[in-house]
Short mmCIF file of C-alpha atoms in Angstrom, two decimals:
data_model
loop_
_atom_site.label_atom_id
_atom_site.label_comp_id
_atom_site.label_asym_id
_atom_site.label_seq_id
_atom_site.Cartn_x
_atom_site.Cartn_y
_atom_site.Cartn_z
CA MET A 1 82.86 -52.02 -30.35
CA MET A 2 79.86 -51.10 -28.41
CA ALA A 3 81.39 -52.19 -25.23
CA MET A 4 84.36 -49.73 -25.73
CA TYR A 5 81.92 -46.89 -26.44
CA GLU A 6 79.81 -47.72 -23.39
CA ARG A 7 82.83 -47.84 -21.09
CA LEU A 8 84.09 -44.38 -22.60
CA LYS A 9 80.62 -42.96 -21.85
CA ALA A 10 80.60 -44.38 -18.35
CA LYS A 11 84.06 -42.91 -17.79
CA GLU A 12 82.93 -39.43 -19.04
CA ALA A 13 79.95 -39.59 -16.82
CA GLU A 14 82.07 -40.47 -13.84
CA LEU A 15 84.43 -37.60 -14.54
CA ALA A 16 81.58 -35.24 -14.89
CA TYR A 17 80.08 -36.48 -11.65
CA ASN A 18 83.34 -36.04 -9.65
CA ALA A 19 83.83 -32.45 -11.13
CA ALA A 20 80.40 -31.43 -9.99
CA LYS A 21 81.03 -33.20 -6.54
CA GLY A 22 84.19 -31.21 -6.19
CA ARG A 23 82.45 -27.94 -6.93
CA ILE A 24 79.83 -28.67 -4.43
CA LEU A 25 82.24 -29.64 -1.71
CA LYS A 26 84.36 -26.58 -2.39
CA LYS A 27 81.29 -24.44 -1.94
CA LEU A 28 80.36 -26.34 1.35
CA ALA A 29 83.81 -25.91 2.74
CA GLY A 30 83.31 -22.09 2.75
CA ILE A 31 80.18 -22.35 4.92
CA LYS A 32 80.25 -22.53 8.69
CA ILE A 33 76.88 -23.16 10.69
CA VAL A 34 76.89 -21.33 13.94
CA LYS A 35 74.36 -21.92 16.75
CA ASN A 36 73.41 -18.63 18.07
CA LYS A 37 70.47 -19.57 20.43
CA SER A 38 69.39 -22.44 22.51
CA VAL A 39 67.06 -24.57 20.50
CA LEU A 40 65.76 -26.29 23.57
CA TYR A 41 64.87 -22.86 25.11
CA GLU A 42 62.75 -22.06 22.10
CA ILE A 43 60.92 -25.45 22.19
CA GLY A 44 60.37 -24.96 25.93
CA LYS A 45 58.83 -21.62 25.36
CA GLY A 46 56.23 -23.16 23.03
CA LYS A 47 57.54 -21.68 19.76
CA PRO A 48 56.48 -23.40 16.55
CA GLN A 49 59.16 -26.17 15.78
CA ASN A 50 59.26 -25.08 12.11
CA ARG A 51 61.18 -22.03 13.40
CA ILE A 52 63.99 -23.93 15.02
CA CYS A 53 66.22 -23.30 12.01
CA GLU A 54 66.32 -19.60 13.15
CA ALA A 55 68.52 -20.71 16.04
CA PHE A 56 71.39 -21.27 13.39
CA GLN A 57 73.19 -18.82 11.21
CA ILE A 58 75.35 -19.59 8.20
CA ARG A 59 78.58 -17.61 7.88
CA PRO A 60 81.48 -17.88 5.60
CA ALA A 61 84.16 -20.12 7.11
CA GLY A 62 87.45 -18.75 8.17
CA GLY A 63 86.37 -15.33 9.44
CA ASP A 64 85.34 -15.52 13.03
#
């Protein structure tokens, strides 16, 4: 009887995981990362490397 209960709980957890994964992937599908500067150019100019992320923009996918 406990084995059936554990299998049922495992199946519920798997379904909840897959639902959350689907929601996350749906949101990620709507994001497009666009490179707007040369990252190597910024490094060559001696800018701090923790600012490299400023060379990229996040835009909604589908609208260019």
